[in-house]
Amino acid sequence: MAITYRKAGVDIDAGDELVERIKPLARATRIAEVMEDVGGFAGMCRLPSGLEDPVLVSGTDGVGTKLKVAFLTGVHDTIGFDLVGMCVNDVVTTGARPLFFLDYFGTGKLHVDVGEAVVRGIANACKEVGCALLGGETAELPGMYAEGEYDLAGFAVGVVSRKNIVDGKRVAAGDAVIGIASSGLHSNGYSLARHVLLETMHLAPSDTPEGLGGATLAEALLRPTRLYARHVAALTSDGGIDVRAMSHITGGGLPGNLPRVLPDGLGVRIDGTWTRPAIFDLIAQGGPVEEKEMRRTFNLGIGFVVIVPAGHAARATAVLRELGEEPIALGEVVPVDPQTPFEERVLWQGA
Amino acid sequence: MAITYRKAGVDIDAGDELVERIKPLARATRIAEVMEDVGGFAGMCRLPSGLEDPVLVSGTDGVGTKLKVAFLTGVHDTIGFDLVGMCVNDVVTTGARPLFFLDYFGTGKLHVDVGEAVVRGIANACKEVGCALLGGETAELPGMYAEGEYDLAGFAVGVVSRKNIVDGKRVAAGDAVIGIASSGLHSNGYSLARHVLLETMHLAPSDTPEGLGGATLAEALLRPTRLYARHVAALTSDGGIDVRAMSHITGGGLPGNLPRVLPDGLGVRIDGTWTRPAIFDLIAQGGPVEEKEMRRTFNLGIGFVVIVPAGHAARATAVLRELGEEPIALGEVVPVDPQTPFEERVLWQGA
């Protein structure tokens, strides 16, 4: 009997069906710059008009083992939202406007409903930040993933006028460091979080541990990554605010991410206080996980950080409040010995 | 005892070491448009000067279960080359010049040497097509992949002046269809190829089956995907050639990929003959796999196809010969019933 591709484990029809189901989802994310119906091999996008010396800004990321929570709970329609958040939040730290997004979905055996749910989450986030879902790849790799599992990679491109690039180079001692709240873990630290919550504490996804406000553990763990593109757009278009640096707080927490946008010889002294989402305390106590390890693993309630001159802090705070935020005065930029190791450039007051 | 991120399976130091090893590889791919040392969260790239109404062209892809051959043989320094080929060959079908590339590398436990080898392959291909390796993500996902395994996703962005977009819209009956040789399987059909060669025929990677010219099966299976960016650049910059459509022959073979760039009501009659790499005959006989299934799964020796008016075929052929190719006159564009199913728009003479 002759062997076919399908018998070797690849279901071309399932792939085709998923493509059909994705089409309207992608179409709903179209922006004016997308060129429709051109070519069958690649997505096309023009540049927004009126940009002086446009610079393309690009980033790629995944969602880590937050995927495992999606597998465990069977909830697949927000993990794509996380994927967009991880990529686009990086891109907008430069002051760029998100332009388009592409995704890679790799799995062992394609389940069309799951793939559609994942892409729906991607499309929802793309719509929220105004970037087009320009393309994607669904790869069926028999024997590469456990049944029901998949990996995701995202890729975002934005654009900014060269003169408007935010790159941290003008950050100076005394600048104000303002935090915008995260919704929870976002998409980092899940290997540690799952290890503590599920394996050490033996909690079930349906449990409602004290402090989570009645939410199940699954709900707390799956809460989607927040998107900060509109915050960046508001802050950088205000005109009166000199946004000197922005940082997306991902794996590595504040110590791992703030120094990425600080010139040598500068650090940040954290003296503000804020109430962090209860999931972090649950993990810290349940491990136990030492505070130092918590700080270098999780965002601890701060998803995005903006650095402005001290004299602009009130205005930046007001702009963020208009967006419904309660911005957190985290602290200020301080001089540090240029030899200070990267992760020690974030100093906790009293620590 | 307190729990740390490392104990939960994520080795931050290995990730940092890989980043250090990747830096010089990425640096070697720099093109003039890349902006160095700006921001810590995203890569930045200006547009080439002199482009009128620039259009960004973007594609994403993986390398399928060719990965399994890399795992089986321990040869990891060309699979990244394949990744670039899969993405960039798609992008250049539009006439675009490749600009930058980003990669996603997902694995269960990071092996720094393997990661470095993969990125070396990526960087080598980027250099060959003149596009910058602008960024990447290495994700360690404990429990998601079998030991020693990983998945790869690539993202490429190119740029083309709007008036120079090649989109197939002007393809007409009578146009000449010219093929450029592949090097073998490239990165498609490996689930079927492995099923036949390794599981049905029980060949070992070190075997040297007749017809492979003394090459081992591993060598034949790992032969890198060819890059067609320079062919496209030569054909589209000649000025005298009206390049009407280009097609990258991937999964689905000629019937799956040629119709992607043909207007409705047109097909391609294949009447040329060519000698295909012996690996295809080995698979066809070893399965056995029927010729129809071979055609819709593999490239069968044709990696890239160019469609030009019949009167331009000689000139296009000459341009390709100057690049060292032996272009294949595949056949010509013919009218077909507009209701003809997609995959039946490629007609084999006498079939």
XYZ file of C-alpha atoms in Angstrom:
702
model
C 0.000 0.000 0.000
C 1.344 3.368 -0.953
C 2.330 5.804 1.752
C 0.873 9.321 1.828
C 1.783 12.485 3.667
C -1.331 12.156 5.814
C -0.344 8.680 6.938
C 3.024 10.127 7.970
C 1.117 12.338 10.413
C 0.498 15.599 8.594
C -3.116 16.598 8.025
C -3.149 19.138 5.214
C -6.953 19.478 5.333
C -6.905 20.476 9.014
C -4.296 23.092 8.168
C -6.436 24.397 5.332
C -9.512 24.548 7.545
C -7.611 26.507 10.185
C -6.434 28.944 7.521
C -10.064 29.526 6.510
C -11.110 30.123 10.108
C -8.201 32.507 10.710
C -8.929 34.685 7.673
C -11.803 36.701 9.178
C -9.907 37.069 12.447
C -6.899 38.514 10.643
C -9.087 40.651 8.405
C -10.614 42.312 11.480
C -7.141 43.573 12.458
C -6.455 45.278 9.135
C -5.065 48.800 9.304
C -5.009 51.276 6.443
C -1.388 50.496 5.598
C -1.974 46.794 4.871
C -2.007 45.942 1.185
C -4.636 43.329 0.520
C -4.545 40.509 -1.927
C -0.980 40.960 -3.029
C 1.075 37.864 -3.510
C 0.537 34.536 -1.887
C 3.784 34.139 -0.015
C 4.171 37.133 2.262
C 2.246 39.924 3.937
C 2.639 43.487 2.741
C 2.349 46.718 4.666
C 3.061 50.302 3.683
C 4.496 52.846 6.084
C 2.221 55.327 7.832
C 2.364 58.650 6.038
C 4.011 61.691 7.567
C 6.888 59.875 9.237
C 10.199 61.660 9.010
C 13.192 59.298 8.604
C 11.203 56.206 9.654
C 12.976 53.544 11.705
C 11.600 50.017 11.911
C 11.536 48.487 15.386
C 11.204 44.760 15.755
C 10.992 42.182 18.501
C 10.208 38.490 18.941
C 9.104 36.570 22.001
C 7.146 33.623 23.291
C 4.958 33.136 26.339
C 7.104 30.613 28.210
C 5.438 27.909 30.241
C 2.306 29.967 30.726
C 1.448 27.618 27.869
C 1.334 24.770 30.381
C -1.462 26.551 32.247
C -3.417 26.823 28.999
C -2.894 23.083 28.397
C -3.886 22.210 31.958
C -7.068 24.263 31.926
C -8.037 23.905 28.271
C -8.365 27.688 28.028
C -6.663 28.694 24.783
C -8.245 32.002 23.857
C -6.078 34.381 25.877
C -2.583 32.900 25.498
C -2.347 34.561 22.063
C -3.214 37.865 23.719
C -0.197 37.296 25.963
C 1.965 36.584 22.936
C 1.136 39.936 21.372
C 1.680 41.662 24.694
C 5.141 40.175 25.139
C 6.268 41.343 21.696
C 4.455 44.644 21.281
C 5.234 45.913 24.794
C 8.930 45.465 23.911
C 8.568 47.333 20.626
C 6.736 50.318 22.141
C 9.490 50.906 24.738
C 11.278 52.737 21.893
C 8.347 55.071 21.303
C 7.375 53.143 18.172
C 3.834 52.684 16.951
C 3.010 48.987 16.391
C 2.469 48.238 12.717
C 2.111 44.497 12.169
C 2.414 41.132 13.870
C 3.096 37.567 12.733
C 2.771 34.367 14.725
C 4.244 30.883 14.614
C 2.156 28.035 16.054
C 3.974 24.686 16.316
C 2.178 21.531 17.392
C 2.353 17.760 17.074
C -1.162 17.165 15.832
C -3.228 20.134 14.779
C -6.523 20.646 16.619
C -8.363 23.229 14.573
C -10.474 24.541 17.485
C -7.422 25.096 19.646
C -5.520 26.804 16.834
C -8.493 29.055 16.140
C -8.822 29.997 19.829
C -5.131 30.867 20.008
C -5.334 33.067 16.926
C -8.492 34.730 18.239
C -6.512 35.837 21.283
C -3.771 37.146 19.002
C -6.255 39.043 16.864
C -7.996 40.553 19.918
C -4.713 41.980 21.174
C -3.707 43.171 17.706
C -6.985 45.078 17.458
C -6.438 46.659 20.859
C -2.992 48.008 19.927
C -3.949 48.858 16.348
C -1.514 46.544 14.621
C -2.337 44.205 11.769
C -2.073 40.444 12.033
C -0.182 40.234 8.772
C 0.682 36.562 8.621
C 1.450 33.401 10.480
C 2.636 29.845 10.232
C 0.902 26.775 11.578
C 3.366 23.914 11.699
C 2.293 20.345 12.330
C 5.338 18.453 13.574
C 4.396 14.845 14.371
C 6.322 13.572 17.373
C 7.718 16.944 18.438
C 5.119 17.944 21.008
C 3.097 16.015 23.572
C -0.545 15.469 22.614
C -2.547 18.654 23.104
C 0.550 20.839 23.497
C 2.018 23.527 21.266
C 4.556 26.315 21.265
C 4.009 29.891 20.163
C 6.369 32.537 18.867
C 5.393 36.081 17.982
C 7.003 38.766 15.954
C 6.112 42.451 15.973
C 7.235 45.342 13.818
C 6.632 48.967 14.683
C 7.820 52.259 13.290
C 9.035 55.534 14.779
C 10.513 58.721 13.371
C 14.221 58.710 14.078
C 14.071 61.949 16.046
C 11.400 60.495 18.327
C 13.234 57.324 19.347
C 13.171 56.748 23.102
C 16.445 54.999 23.932
C 17.414 55.899 27.488
C 20.520 57.814 26.468
C 19.375 61.087 28.051
C 18.343 59.557 31.377
C 19.978 61.522 34.206
C 20.292 61.269 37.963
C 17.214 62.693 39.607
C 14.809 61.564 36.868
C 11.497 60.216 38.076
C 10.693 56.509 37.662
C 6.992 55.821 37.206
C 5.423 52.391 37.176
C 2.258 51.214 35.456
C 0.501 48.240 37.014
C 0.660 44.722 35.640
C -2.368 42.433 35.804
C -0.445 39.654 37.557
C 2.332 37.368 36.344
C 1.848 38.443 32.707
C 3.932 35.824 30.851
C 7.035 35.355 32.973
C 8.154 33.145 35.810
C 5.649 30.383 35.150
C 8.134 27.556 35.618
C 8.721 28.768 39.159
C 5.068 29.706 39.763
C 3.791 26.319 38.609
C 6.480 24.522 40.608
C 5.429 26.294 43.807
C 1.657 26.431 43.343
C 0.954 23.108 41.662
C 3.821 20.840 42.731
C 4.841 22.168 46.155
C 1.505 23.479 47.443
C -0.516 20.914 45.476
C -3.160 23.479 44.581
C -5.616 22.598 41.817
C -6.499 25.061 39.034
C -10.071 25.191 40.345
C -8.996 26.078 43.916
C -9.795 29.560 45.209
C -6.916 30.379 47.558
C -7.401 33.180 50.063
C -6.358 36.588 48.784
C -7.266 36.017 45.159
C -10.591 37.749 45.689
C -12.620 34.683 44.862
C -10.800 34.013 41.605
C -9.703 30.482 40.897
C -6.007 29.777 40.666
C -6.514 29.118 36.950
C -8.088 32.537 36.458
C -5.274 34.251 38.341
C -2.609 32.377 36.377
C -4.241 32.947 32.985
C -4.938 36.670 33.450
C -3.726 38.195 30.169
C -0.625 40.323 29.854
C -1.545 44.012 29.775
C -0.854 46.014 26.637
C 0.950 49.335 27.044
C 0.863 50.676 23.502
C -1.875 53.229 24.252
C 0.020 54.459 27.318
C 3.128 54.993 25.214
C 1.110 56.730 22.498
C -0.483 59.091 25.025
C 2.780 59.890 26.804
C 4.822 60.489 23.651
C 2.159 62.450 21.776
C 1.478 64.839 24.661
C 4.376 66.966 23.498
C 5.101 68.442 26.895
C 6.623 65.310 28.389
C 10.255 64.368 27.772
C 9.964 60.580 27.886
C 13.578 59.493 28.374
C 13.278 55.741 28.774
C 10.670 53.025 28.936
C 11.048 49.464 30.158
C 8.839 46.423 29.773
C 9.103 44.391 32.981
C 9.390 40.746 31.937
C 11.604 37.839 33.061
C 14.240 39.221 35.404
C 11.801 41.652 36.998
C 12.763 45.264 37.731
C 16.475 44.427 38.340
C 16.705 42.560 35.039
C 14.834 45.056 32.903
C 15.305 48.615 34.195
C 19.107 48.624 33.676
C 18.577 47.684 30.024
C 17.582 51.297 29.322
C 19.930 53.075 31.745
C 23.246 54.631 30.738
C 26.320 53.278 32.556
C 26.830 54.807 35.962
C 23.131 55.162 36.672
C 20.749 53.028 38.663
C 17.277 53.306 40.131
C 16.470 53.640 43.801
C 13.085 52.113 44.526
C 11.457 53.913 47.443
C 7.831 53.821 46.436
C 5.424 51.232 47.757
C 2.513 49.583 46.053
C 0.119 46.755 46.643
C 1.110 43.832 44.510
C -1.354 41.266 43.165
C -1.984 38.552 45.764
C -0.694 35.797 43.472
C 2.848 36.990 44.204
C 2.415 36.650 47.958
C 0.890 33.237 47.489
C 4.017 32.147 45.596
C 6.455 33.825 48.021
C 4.870 32.178 51.052
C 4.097 28.886 49.385
C 7.631 28.166 48.171
C 8.907 29.765 50.218
C 10.643 31.966 47.670
C 12.990 34.640 49.042
C 12.136 38.238 48.254
C 15.371 38.702 46.277
C 14.432 35.767 44.052
C 10.869 37.075 43.710
C 12.215 40.443 42.559
C 14.503 39.001 39.901
C 11.893 36.577 38.568
C 8.539 38.379 38.568
C 7.206 41.815 37.677
C 5.676 42.009 41.181
C 2.820 44.181 39.990
C 4.746 46.639 37.778
C 4.324 45.824 34.088
C 5.847 48.869 32.436
C 8.095 51.692 33.613
C 8.498 55.212 32.287
C 11.399 57.525 33.130
C 10.938 61.294 32.781
C 12.653 64.361 34.254
C 11.417 64.994 37.797
C 9.713 68.184 36.601
C 7.625 66.174 34.106
C 6.468 63.512 36.554
C 3.226 65.250 37.482
C 2.246 65.695 33.851
C 3.114 62.083 32.944
C 1.136 60.897 35.944
C -1.851 62.991 34.860
C -1.745 61.577 31.322
C -1.708 58.042 32.729
C -4.549 58.834 35.133
C -6.637 59.985 32.192
C -6.204 56.468 30.812
C -7.634 55.075 34.024
C -4.316 54.126 35.586
C -3.074 54.679 39.097
C 0.585 55.299 38.264
C 3.104 54.302 40.913
C 5.935 56.664 41.893
C 8.593 53.944 42.034
C 11.593 56.084 42.869
C 14.320 57.996 41.111
C 17.409 57.581 38.982
C 20.575 57.682 41.069
C 24.295 57.530 40.315
C 25.933 54.123 40.865
C 29.505 52.927 40.456
C 29.860 52.102 36.726
C 31.330 48.746 37.779
C 28.114 47.790 39.562
C 26.830 44.499 38.162
C 23.833 44.953 35.910
C 21.260 43.432 38.270
C 22.453 45.431 41.272
C 21.700 48.764 39.656
C 18.186 48.614 41.017
C 18.422 49.402 44.712
C 15.560 48.779 47.089
C 15.343 51.453 49.762
C 16.173 49.808 53.078
C 17.046 46.467 51.497
C 14.701 25.375 51.780
C 13.724 28.252 49.553
C 12.865 27.583 45.934
C 14.640 29.446 43.121
C 13.950 29.891 39.444
C 16.924 27.685 38.592
C 15.536 24.813 40.680
C 12.305 25.167 38.744
C 14.280 24.316 35.607
C 15.293 27.624 34.072
C 19.023 28.326 33.785
C 19.427 32.080 33.416
C 23.234 31.828 33.252
C 23.118 29.447 30.263
C 20.804 31.904 28.526
C 23.190 34.764 29.254
C 26.170 32.757 27.958
C 24.326 31.965 24.740
C 23.514 35.659 24.282
C 27.230 36.468 24.591
C 28.143 33.803 22.030
C 25.469 34.997 19.620
C 26.550 38.653 19.703
C 29.536 38.335 17.341
C 27.508 36.109 15.001
C 24.747 38.702 14.767
C 27.250 41.538 14.486
C 28.745 39.889 11.395
C 25.371 40.183 9.644
C 25.044 43.924 10.190
C 23.973 45.967 7.200
C 24.276 49.739 6.897
C 20.643 50.305 7.858
C 20.904 48.669 11.287
C 21.035 51.133 14.167
C 23.425 49.874 16.791
C 23.189 50.202 20.512
C 19.750 51.682 20.625
C 17.434 50.453 23.279
C 17.578 47.146 25.038
C 14.214 45.713 24.095
C 14.010 45.689 20.309
C 16.115 45.801 17.171
C 16.112 48.879 14.976
C 16.615 49.202 11.262
C 16.313 52.173 8.922
C 15.006 51.854 5.395
C 17.424 51.682 2.470
C 17.701 55.101 0.864
C 16.285 55.814 -2.571
C 13.162 53.691 -2.240
C 10.050 55.231 -3.701
C 6.860 54.447 -1.707
C 8.477 51.612 0.253
C 6.378 48.552 1.096
C 7.386 46.180 3.885
C 7.138 42.490 3.062
C 7.102 39.971 5.867
C 6.920 36.233 6.310
C 7.311 33.629 9.026
C 8.107 29.946 8.814
C 9.704 26.999 10.529
C 11.678 24.042 9.224
C 9.208 21.271 10.048
C 10.503 17.900 11.103
C 13.807 18.417 9.325
C 14.575 19.257 12.947
C 14.291 15.555 13.755
C 17.147 14.833 11.352
C 19.275 17.414 13.156
C 18.428 15.771 16.494
C 19.151 12.290 15.140
C 22.522 13.217 13.665
C 23.630 15.857 16.157
C 24.320 18.231 13.266
C 22.878 21.596 14.298
C 24.821 24.137 12.272
C 22.791 24.108 9.053
C 19.189 23.888 10.288
C 19.292 27.629 10.977
C 20.377 28.163 7.377
C 17.216 26.297 6.364
C 15.134 28.526 8.614
C 16.367 31.667 6.894
C 15.839 30.055 3.508
C 12.230 29.173 4.260
C 11.376 32.730 5.314
C 13.520 34.825 2.999
C 12.693 32.820 -0.140
C 9.034 33.621 0.555
C 9.718 37.321 1.019
C 11.750 37.679 -2.186
C 8.955 36.198 -4.336
C 7.489 39.741 -4.209
C 10.652 41.313 -5.586
C 11.590 42.596 -2.133
C 15.125 42.968 -0.891
C 15.605 41.154 2.457
C 16.255 43.634 5.268
C 16.267 41.848 8.612
C 15.562 38.541 10.309
C 14.625 37.421 13.821
C 14.538 33.914 15.234
C 12.739 32.097 18.031
C 14.477 29.072 19.571
C 12.334 27.079 22.022
C 13.768 24.185 24.004
C 13.230 22.261 27.219
C 16.746 22.570 28.605
C 19.121 24.962 26.929
C 22.360 23.463 25.599
C 24.540 26.439 24.830
C 26.624 24.668 22.153
C 23.527 23.543 20.273
C 21.963 26.986 20.469
C 25.160 28.587 19.211
C 25.385 26.139 16.283
C 21.796 26.856 15.294
C 22.348 30.607 15.364
C 25.606 30.213 13.412
C 23.587 28.615 10.613
C 21.093 31.460 10.776
C 23.853 34.067 10.642
C 25.564 32.344 7.708
C 22.381 32.476 5.649
C 21.661 36.061 6.687
C 25.118 37.066 5.471
C 24.551 35.300 2.159
C 21.312 37.175 1.464
C 22.510 40.460 2.939
C 19.948 40.719 5.690
C 20.685 41.564 9.299
C 20.042 39.169 12.164
C 18.327 41.858 14.190
C 17.139 39.901 17.186
C 15.955 36.627 18.582
C 14.453 34.874 21.540
C 15.820 31.820 23.297
C 13.089 30.286 25.403
C 13.783 27.586 27.953
C 10.514 25.762 28.583
C 11.055 22.923 31.076
C 8.884 19.937 30.228
C 7.774 21.185 26.822
C 10.313 19.444 24.609
C 12.027 16.063 24.746
C 15.643 16.178 25.946
C 17.912 17.441 23.167
C 15.024 18.722 21.041
C 13.934 22.228 20.122
C 11.671 24.103 17.746
C 12.609 27.034 15.546
C 10.592 29.880 14.062
C 11.928 32.575 11.800
C 10.648 35.997 10.798
C 11.914 37.967 7.844
C 11.198 41.504 6.713
C 12.104 42.883 3.321
C 11.300 46.046 1.446
C 10.329 46.887 -2.124
C 9.240 50.017 -3.945
C 5.509 49.812 -4.541
C 5.878 50.112 -8.317
C 8.295 47.173 -8.349
C 6.110 44.665 -6.485
C 5.938 41.301 -8.238
C 2.476 39.916 -7.513
C 1.447 37.692 -10.384
C -1.418 39.950 -11.463
C -0.025 40.471 -14.967
C 0.677 36.789 -15.659
C -0.881 35.825 -19.011
C -1.411 32.673 -21.043
C 1.720 31.890 -22.998
C 4.125 33.204 -20.368
C 7.251 31.128 -19.824
C 7.691 29.216 -16.564
C 11.322 28.822 -15.563
C 12.566 26.674 -12.698
C 15.672 27.073 -10.574
C 17.055 23.899 -9.018
C 16.624 22.971 -5.387
C 19.405 21.194 -3.485
C 17.129 18.338 -2.406
C 14.211 18.249 0.037
C 14.969 21.762 1.336
C 12.744 21.919 4.453
C 9.516 20.212 3.417
C 8.035 16.747 3.471
C 10.304 15.413 6.209
C 7.544 13.636 8.088
C 6.906 11.563 4.980
C 10.593 11.263 4.051
C 11.594 10.080 7.516
C 8.649 7.697 7.652
C 9.723 6.056 4.397
C 13.498 6.141 4.733
C 13.968 5.471 8.432
C 10.854 3.562 9.484
C 9.795 1.678 6.344
C 13.183 1.082 4.687
C 15.040 0.995 8.016
C 17.950 2.974 6.608
C 20.438 4.432 9.081
C 21.671 8.029 8.794
C 25.189 6.718 8.086
C 24.038 4.460 5.212
C 25.104 5.403 1.688
C 22.198 4.261 -0.515
C 22.857 3.825 -4.224
C 22.209 6.957 -6.265
C 23.219 9.447 -3.606
C 26.691 9.742 -5.152
C 28.459 8.389 -2.098
C 26.713 10.798 0.285
C 25.310 9.398 3.478
C 21.576 9.515 3.990
C 22.197 12.067 6.758
C 24.109 14.314 4.374
C 21.400 14.084 1.740
C 18.654 14.822 4.276
C 20.488 17.724 5.899
C 21.522 19.475 2.668
C 20.617 23.122 3.325
C 17.750 24.908 1.644
C 19.018 27.051 -1.226
C 18.672 30.814 -1.008
C 17.185 32.595 -4.018
C 17.568 36.241 -2.978
C 20.485 36.861 -5.354
C 18.586 35.304 -8.250
C 15.660 37.606 -7.603
C 17.960 40.619 -7.265
C 19.650 39.821 -10.595
C 16.393 39.168 -12.455
C 14.581 42.251 -11.150
C 17.494 44.660 -11.501
C 18.271 43.673 -15.081
C 15.672 46.141 -16.279
C 14.941 44.333 -19.505
C 13.028 41.457 -17.945
C 9.355 41.731 -17.010
C 9.265 39.395 -14.008
C 5.552 38.710 -13.609
C 5.465 36.162 -10.792
C 7.785 34.186 -8.591
C 7.009 31.150 -6.484
C 8.934 29.464 -3.674
C 8.328 25.718 -3.956
C 7.728 24.435 -0.423
C 5.209 22.041 1.134
C 2.613 21.238 -1.497
C 5.188 21.117 -4.283
C 4.534 22.749 -7.658
C 0.728 22.142 -7.533
C 0.508 23.719 -4.079
C 2.693 26.727 -4.728
C 2.503 27.812 -8.382
C -1.254 28.599 -8.279
C -0.628 30.936 -5.319
C 0.738 33.523 -7.752
C -1.538 32.841 -10.749
C -4.640 34.881 -11.563
C -7.900 32.914 -11.701
C -8.426 31.128 -14.979
C -4.758 30.410 -15.510
C -2.679 27.323 -14.843
C 0.710 25.978 -15.759
C 1.381 23.139 -18.172
C 4.570 21.345 -17.195
C 6.215 19.892 -20.292
C 9.884 20.288 -19.451
C 11.956 17.491 -18.034
C 14.756 17.612 -15.532
C 16.846 15.260 -13.501
C 15.659 15.335 -9.945
C 17.936 14.696 -6.952
C 18.167 10.948 -6.267
C 16.737 11.304 -2.763
C 13.301 11.754 -4.336
C 13.509 8.476 -6.261
C 14.724 6.716 -3.155
C 11.598 7.906 -1.312
C 9.222 7.170 -4.205
C 10.487 3.608 -4.604
C 11.036 2.928 -0.921
C 7.530 3.836 0.201
C 6.300 3.253 -2.369
C 4.895 6.756 -2.731
C 2.760 7.450 -5.799
C 3.975 10.114 -8.191
C 0.916 12.281 -7.546
C 1.658 12.249 -3.829
C 5.345 12.960 -4.501
C 4.386 15.983 -6.588
C 2.103 17.494 -3.983
C 4.524 16.912 -1.110
C 8.032 17.640 -2.391
C 9.727 20.243 -4.580
C 11.107 17.391 -6.727
C 14.212 19.354 -7.655
C 12.647 22.754 -8.401
C 13.173 25.192 -5.541
C 12.025 28.457 -7.084
C 10.001 29.402 -10.158
C 10.006 32.571 -12.218
C 7.303 33.531 -14.729
C 8.151 35.965 -17.528
C 6.658 36.735 -20.961
C 7.803 34.147 -23.500
C 9.854 36.797 -25.270
C 11.840 37.447 -22.085
C 12.635 33.807 -21.331
C 15.983 33.791 -23.110
C 17.170 36.858 -21.269
C 16.007 35.556 -17.881
C 17.711 32.262 -18.598
C 20.926 34.076 -19.492
C 20.835 36.097 -16.250
C 20.404 32.898 -14.249
C 23.209 31.157 -16.179
C 25.536 33.998 -15.242
C 24.820 33.099 -11.619
C 25.953 29.544 -12.326
C 22.478 28.063 -12.657
C 21.137 25.677 -15.239
C 17.593 27.060 -15.439
C 14.873 24.571 -16.332
C 12.241 25.434 -18.949
C 9.316 23.985 -16.992
C 6.534 24.865 -19.353
C 4.076 27.649 -19.974
C 1.075 29.417 -18.545
C -2.180 28.094 -20.009
C -5.870 28.975 -19.611
C -7.845 26.693 -17.293
C -11.482 26.660 -16.262
C -11.745 29.205 -13.408
C -13.569 26.524 -11.400
C -10.532 24.240 -11.538
C -9.511 23.309 -7.994
C -6.390 25.098 -6.854
C -4.095 22.078 -6.919
C -5.231 20.952 -10.364
C -4.086 24.138 -12.031
C -0.672 22.593 -12.558
C -0.994 20.114 -15.395
C 1.651 17.572 -16.143
C 2.002 16.948 -19.880
C 0.849 13.419 -20.548
C -0.268 12.833 -16.967
